[in-house]
Amino acid sequence: MTDTTTAQDAVELPDLRSALMAEAAGEAAAAVTARRTEPGAMRLGSLTDEELVAALGDVETAAPLGRWFSGLDDATAQTVRASALRSLTSRGEVVFAPDEEGTVAPRVGQRLLGLLRLRLEPARLVVESVVGSGPAFYVLRQGSAGWMRELVSADGFHSFDLLELDDTEINTFAAALGVGAGAAPSDVDLVQPADGEAPAAVREVLAAQEHVAQVTLTSAEGETTGLVVAVGADGALTLGRPAEDGSVHFTGASTDELRAVWTTWRTDQ
């Protein structure tokens, strides 16, 4: 007889999301953040794309993700998620044990539980690299106990740090954008209209850049603004800033102008 069972049918994964909303998850997050007793960033740990998806239950909640896992078909992704869950259990991050009624259920370790609960906070700043080396995503989230930084590699490796949003963090922000300390303004001065395809001149300029990133900044009130940051092979900096009419104006900019964008956003937190 031919076995028609698919990978989706064969692999039953437990749903850990209910544990993240329990009171114990908030306590775990508080316990994790309490370990930060000195100035500077404190490493919370790291996870892969598939481990995040296995723990959080779906791709949407786990996003942003690297490019490898996002390109898998559904059956392969499900199998990979099962392997990732096995990896978490082998490290003691997830333990299967009987509950009070004797039913075997997953229990999430305090470190992972606290990290995932902190990660459920909405992102306040997101850098998505379109072109270039370095992290594919740089994300800042604010919780009741401070800020979490998440760096996501193109291959889907996530590293997490707890930090204060002080003057030094702009250096990590700039590095994620590929902007050097002495970056000079480019000689670009172009407009992309609100409607229609970008003009050929804009496409050519962006295609010639070493780094291109889309930045999304959100204030404490939930107001969101966007910014395109492009760095040429010579290190010259271009910013694409949206106008009120929906167009985007690409102009050369100094590092002081980029710092002003950061400072304005930070003040709005």
Coordinates of C-alpha atoms in Angstrom, one line a residue:
M1 CA 0.0 0.0 0.0
T2 CA 1.3 3.4 -0.9
D3 CA 1.8 5.8 2.1
T4 CA 0.2 9.1 1.1
T5 CA 1.0 10.8 4.4
T6 CA 2.5 14.3 3.9
A7 CA 5.2 15.9 6.1
Q8 CA 2.4 18.3 7.2
D9 CA 0.3 15.3 8.4
A10 CA 3.2 13.3 9.9
V11 CA 4.7 16.0 12.1
E12 CA 2.5 17.2 14.8
L13 CA 4.1 20.2 16.6
P14 CA 2.9 21.5 20.0
D15 CA 1.6 25.0 20.2
L16 CA 3.8 27.0 22.6
R17 CA 2.0 30.3 22.1
S18 CA -0.3 29.9 25.1
A19 CA 2.7 29.7 27.4
L20 CA 3.9 33.0 26.1
M21 CA 0.7 34.7 27.2
A22 CA 0.6 33.2 30.7
E23 CA 1.6 35.1 33.8
A24 CA 4.7 33.0 34.1
A25 CA 6.0 34.4 30.9
G26 CA 5.8 38.0 32.3
E27 CA 7.6 36.8 35.4
A28 CA 10.3 35.1 33.2
A29 CA 10.7 38.3 31.2
A30 CA 11.2 40.3 34.4
A31 CA 13.7 37.7 35.7
V32 CA 15.7 37.8 32.5
T33 CA 15.9 41.6 32.4
A34 CA 16.8 41.7 36.1
R35 CA 20.1 40.0 35.2
R36 CA 21.2 43.2 33.5
T37 CA 23.0 44.9 36.4
E38 CA 25.8 46.8 34.5
P39 CA 25.8 49.5 31.8
G40 CA 26.0 48.4 28.2
A41 CA 24.2 45.6 26.2
M42 CA 23.5 42.2 27.8
R43 CA 23.3 39.2 25.4
L44 CA 20.1 37.4 25.9
G45 CA 20.9 34.5 23.5
S46 CA 20.4 33.5 19.9
L47 CA 17.9 31.4 17.9
T48 CA 17.5 30.3 14.3
D49 CA 14.6 31.1 12.0
E50 CA 13.2 27.6 12.4
E51 CA 13.5 27.6 16.2
L52 CA 11.6 30.9 16.3
V53 CA 8.9 29.6 14.1
A54 CA 8.7 26.3 16.1
A55 CA 8.4 28.3 19.3
L56 CA 6.0 31.0 18.2
G57 CA 3.8 28.8 16.1
D58 CA 3.7 30.6 12.7
V59 CA 5.9 32.5 10.3
E60 CA 4.0 35.8 10.7
T61 CA 4.6 36.0 14.5
A62 CA 8.3 34.9 14.0
A63 CA 9.0 37.5 11.3
P64 CA 11.3 39.1 10.3
L65 CA 13.1 36.0 9.0
G66 CA 16.2 35.4 6.9
R67 CA 16.0 34.3 3.3
W68 CA 16.6 30.5 3.6
F69 CA 13.6 29.5 5.7
S70 CA 11.4 31.9 3.9
G71 CA 12.1 30.1 0.6
L72 CA 11.1 26.6 1.8
D73 CA 7.9 24.9 0.6
D74 CA 5.3 24.1 3.3
A75 CA 6.2 20.4 3.7
T76 CA 9.9 21.0 4.0
A77 CA 9.4 24.0 6.4
Q78 CA 7.2 21.8 8.7
T79 CA 9.9 19.1 8.8
V80 CA 12.6 21.7 9.5
R81 CA 10.4 23.1 12.3
A82 CA 10.2 19.7 13.9
S83 CA 14.0 19.4 13.8
A84 CA 14.3 22.8 15.4
L85 CA 12.0 21.8 18.2
R86 CA 14.2 18.8 18.8
S87 CA 17.1 21.1 19.0
L88 CA 15.4 23.2 21.6
T89 CA 14.6 20.1 23.7
S90 CA 18.1 18.9 23.4
R91 CA 19.3 22.1 25.0
G92 CA 16.7 22.0 27.7
E93 CA 14.9 25.1 26.4
V94 CA 11.7 23.1 26.0
V95 CA 10.9 20.2 28.2
F96 CA 8.0 17.7 27.8
A97 CA 6.7 16.7 31.2
P98 CA 3.3 15.7 32.7
D99 CA 1.1 18.5 33.9
E100 CA -1.1 18.3 37.0
E101 CA -3.6 16.1 35.2
G102 CA -0.9 13.8 33.9
T103 CA -1.0 15.0 30.4
V104 CA 2.4 15.4 28.8
A105 CA 2.8 19.0 27.7
P106 CA 5.7 21.3 26.7
R107 CA 7.2 23.6 29.2
V108 CA 9.4 26.4 28.1
G109 CA 12.6 27.2 30.1
Q110 CA 12.8 30.6 31.8
R111 CA 15.5 32.1 29.5
L112 CA 13.7 31.2 26.3
L113 CA 10.3 32.1 27.8
G114 CA 11.5 35.5 28.9
L115 CA 13.2 36.2 25.6
L116 CA 10.2 35.2 23.5
R117 CA 7.8 37.3 25.7
L118 CA 10.1 40.3 25.3
R119 CA 10.1 39.7 21.5
L120 CA 6.4 39.9 21.3
E121 CA 6.6 43.7 22.0
P122 CA 6.0 45.7 18.8
A123 CA 9.0 46.9 16.8
R124 CA 9.8 50.6 17.2
L125 CA 12.6 50.7 14.6
V126 CA 13.3 48.3 11.8
V127 CA 16.2 48.3 9.3
E128 CA 15.7 45.9 6.4
S129 CA 18.8 45.6 4.2
V130 CA 17.9 45.3 0.6
V131 CA 21.5 45.2 -0.8
G132 CA 24.8 44.7 0.9
S133 CA 26.5 42.6 3.6
G134 CA 25.8 42.7 7.3
P135 CA 22.5 41.9 9.1
A136 CA 19.4 41.5 7.0
F137 CA 17.4 43.1 9.8
Y138 CA 18.2 45.3 12.7
V139 CA 15.2 45.6 15.1
L140 CA 14.6 47.6 18.3
R141 CA 11.7 46.8 20.6
Q142 CA 10.7 48.6 23.8
G143 CA 9.3 46.7 26.7
S144 CA 8.4 47.6 30.3
A145 CA 11.9 46.7 31.4
G146 CA 14.0 48.3 28.6
W147 CA 14.9 47.8 25.0
M148 CA 15.7 44.6 23.1
R149 CA 17.9 44.6 20.0
E150 CA 17.5 41.9 17.5
L151 CA 20.0 41.3 14.6
V152 CA 18.9 38.9 11.9
S153 CA 21.5 37.5 9.5
A154 CA 20.6 36.8 5.9
D155 CA 20.8 33.0 6.7
G156 CA 18.3 33.4 9.5
F157 CA 20.4 33.6 12.7
H158 CA 18.9 35.9 15.3
S159 CA 20.9 37.4 18.2
F160 CA 19.2 39.3 21.0
D161 CA 20.5 41.9 23.4
L162 CA 19.0 43.9 26.2
L163 CA 20.1 47.5 26.4
E164 CA 19.5 51.1 27.3
L165 CA 18.8 53.4 24.4
D166 CA 21.8 55.6 25.0
D167 CA 24.0 57.6 22.7
T168 CA 26.2 54.6 21.8
E169 CA 23.4 52.6 20.1
I170 CA 23.5 54.9 17.1
N171 CA 26.8 53.3 16.2
T172 CA 25.1 49.8 15.9
F173 CA 22.3 51.5 13.9
A174 CA 24.8 53.1 11.5
A175 CA 26.7 49.8 11.2
A176 CA 23.5 48.0 10.2
L177 CA 23.1 50.6 7.5
G178 CA 26.6 50.2 6.3
V179 CA 27.3 53.9 7.0
G180 CA 30.9 54.7 8.0
A181 CA 31.8 57.4 10.6
G182 CA 33.3 59.7 8.0
A183 CA 30.7 59.2 5.3
A184 CA 30.4 62.2 3.0
P185 CA 27.2 63.3 1.1
S186 CA 26.7 61.9 -2.3
D187 CA 25.9 64.2 -5.3
V188 CA 22.5 62.5 -5.8
D189 CA 19.4 64.7 -6.2
L190 CA 16.5 62.8 -7.6
V191 CA 12.7 62.4 -7.0
Q192 CA 10.7 59.3 -7.2
P193 CA 7.0 60.2 -7.8
A194 CA 4.3 58.9 -5.6
D195 CA 2.6 57.1 -8.4
G196 CA 4.0 54.8 -11.0
E197 CA 7.3 53.0 -11.4
A198 CA 10.5 54.6 -10.2
P199 CA 12.3 56.6 -12.9
A200 CA 15.2 55.0 -14.6
A201 CA 17.7 57.4 -13.0
V202 CA 16.5 56.4 -9.5
R203 CA 16.7 52.7 -10.3
E204 CA 20.2 53.1 -11.7
V205 CA 21.5 55.0 -8.7
L206 CA 20.1 52.5 -6.2
A207 CA 21.5 49.6 -8.3
A208 CA 25.0 51.1 -8.1
Q209 CA 25.0 51.3 -4.3
E210 CA 27.0 49.0 -2.0
H211 CA 24.3 49.1 0.7
V212 CA 20.6 50.0 0.4
A213 CA 18.3 49.7 3.4
Q214 CA 14.6 50.5 4.2
V215 CA 14.2 52.1 7.6
T216 CA 10.8 52.1 9.4
L217 CA 10.6 54.4 12.5
T218 CA 7.7 54.3 14.9
S219 CA 7.0 56.9 17.6
A220 CA 5.6 56.1 21.1
E221 CA 2.2 57.2 19.7
G222 CA 2.3 54.7 16.9
E223 CA 3.1 57.2 14.1
T224 CA 5.3 55.6 11.4
T225 CA 7.7 57.2 9.0
G226 CA 10.0 55.6 6.4
L227 CA 13.5 56.3 5.1
V228 CA 15.7 54.8 2.5
V229 CA 19.5 54.8 3.3
A230 CA 22.0 54.1 0.5
V231 CA 25.7 54.0 0.7
G232 CA 27.9 54.0 -2.4
A233 CA 31.1 52.1 -3.1
D234 CA 33.0 55.2 -2.1
G235 CA 31.1 55.4 1.2
A236 CA 29.0 58.4 0.1
L237 CA 25.6 58.6 1.8
T238 CA 22.2 59.2 0.2
L239 CA 18.9 59.5 2.1
G240 CA 15.5 58.9 0.5
R241 CA 13.0 60.9 2.5
P242 CA 9.2 60.8 1.9
A243 CA 7.5 64.1 1.1
E244 CA 3.9 65.0 2.0
D245 CA 2.7 64.3 -1.5
G246 CA 3.9 60.7 -1.3
S247 CA 7.0 61.1 -3.4
V248 CA 10.5 60.2 -2.2
H249 CA 13.4 62.7 -2.5
F250 CA 16.8 61.1 -2.8
T251 CA 19.6 63.5 -1.8
G252 CA 23.1 63.4 -0.6
A253 CA 23.3 63.6 3.2
S254 CA 25.9 63.9 6.0
T255 CA 26.2 61.6 9.0
D256 CA 25.0 64.5 11.1
E257 CA 21.7 64.4 9.1
L258 CA 21.4 60.7 9.8
R259 CA 22.1 61.3 13.4
A260 CA 19.3 64.0 13.5
V261 CA 16.9 61.3 12.2
W262 CA 17.9 59.0 15.0
T263 CA 17.8 61.7 17.6
T264 CA 14.3 62.8 16.5
W265 CA 13.0 59.3 16.7
R266 CA 14.6 58.6 20.0
T267 CA 13.1 61.8 21.5
D268 CA 9.7 60.6 20.4
Q269 CA 10.0 57.4 22.5

